[in-house]
Amino acid sequence: MFREEALSHSRSKWAGKALLIAGLPAWVIAGISLSFVSVLIIFVTYGGYTRRISVGGEVTTLPRSVNIFATQQGFIAQRFVNVGDQVKKGQHLYQIDVSRVTDSGTVSASTRQAIENQLAQVDSIIAKLEANKKTTLVNLQAQIDQYKLAHSQSKQMVENSRNGVNFMRETMKNYDEYRSKGLINRDQLNNQVYLYYQQQSTFHSLYNQSIQESLQITNLNSDLATRASDFDNQISQYQFQRNDLLRQLAEADASGSLIVNAPADGRVESLSVTPGQMVNTGDSLAQLIPSNHAIYYLVLWLPNSSVPYVSRGDHINVRYDAFPYEKFGQFPGVIESIAYVPASIQEMSTYSSSPTRQSAELVESYYKVLVAIDNTQFGYQGKKLNLSSGMKAQATLFLEKRPIYQWMFAPFYDMKNSVSGPLRE
């Protein structure tokens, strides 16, 4: 029982039945391997990858926010708006008192009163000239109408007289024939000749009268134009004087109080001063955010190494810092314009997201890119969220697209460029 042969037999004895499965044929394994290699080669050869870059920017509006400054020294007399109010172009924002006071009172008030009195007198003279012009022109036109009516009647009489002269001429010729035939005597012929010349004299008188009436109508028309021109010249002179008085009145008002108006439609974002506060020339008064027909854009600063691969109309992905993309996702955008020259330091300093704010020294040039934004409002838990000017954002731009094998061999291309000699020897 404890023999070595028995122990070896018990160890090598199968406790159960063994089921042997035939292995895959070699041609199947070779086919699978070849298929995998073929797919890999096709993927590497025909597959592509687009290089992308993430750049920072901020939301802005076109037109941009407007900063309003004081143009003269004075103190705030009155404020007409509050923060958040919607204003129209030309609406009053502030009244600044810049008047000067002497022993005789406020200089601007006295000057204004004197100019207003002169304006009243000039307006009265202009009104009288207008009335006189109207009356004179109406009378001249009435005379012209009467002469035209009489002239038309005279022309008709001249025409009738001309017909009468022609008729008398024919009659006189007939009487001359009758006299030669002995049908009438010479006295009758002489009488007919007298009547003919009398009719001809009447015709000439009427014709001269018609010519005189025509000349009179021409003179009246000339007189009408001349008188109208004279009145217009006088009125124009007083109008020039009136405009000069209005200019003086505006200067007097400006020397007393200054009204600061909204330069465009928009929303009051901030008010820097309060009533009673002293302001100097150049002090900031308010900031206005355009709201009516304002278009939101995303301003990006693209490094010069990426400019050749970006063009107008390219689509990008936008992520706003105020709306985390983990909850709100990414938003689409379209490149609207790309600057042709690098942005200056002065231009970039006006934006809070520019590279000049990130580092004191710039190591490369940046180009300004404007991106059109599709969505300016977002909804979250029943609340409406809006974009605002100055909001920070990150954008993903898609650059050059190459086959995968070119990306795999990119280090070798760099090595080739680094060891190659000059292009021209």
XYZ file of C-alpha atoms in Angstrom, residues 72 96-100 108 247-259:
20
model
C -15.227 121.493 -16.449
C -22.817 120.544 -12.808
C -22.814 124.106 -11.449
C -19.872 126.033 -12.934
C -21.210 129.596 -12.429
C -19.287 132.653 -11.164
C -24.403 133.996 -16.275
C -24.733 130.978 -29.612
C -24.060 133.640 -26.996
C -26.995 132.320 -24.969
C -25.593 128.791 -25.123
C -22.212 130.082 -23.978
C -23.901 131.931 -21.133
C -25.729 128.752 -20.106
C -22.481 126.790 -20.298
C -20.792 129.334 -18.069
C -23.550 128.880 -15.486
C -24.454 125.198 -15.428
C -23.405 122.181 -17.435
C -25.773 119.320 -18.273
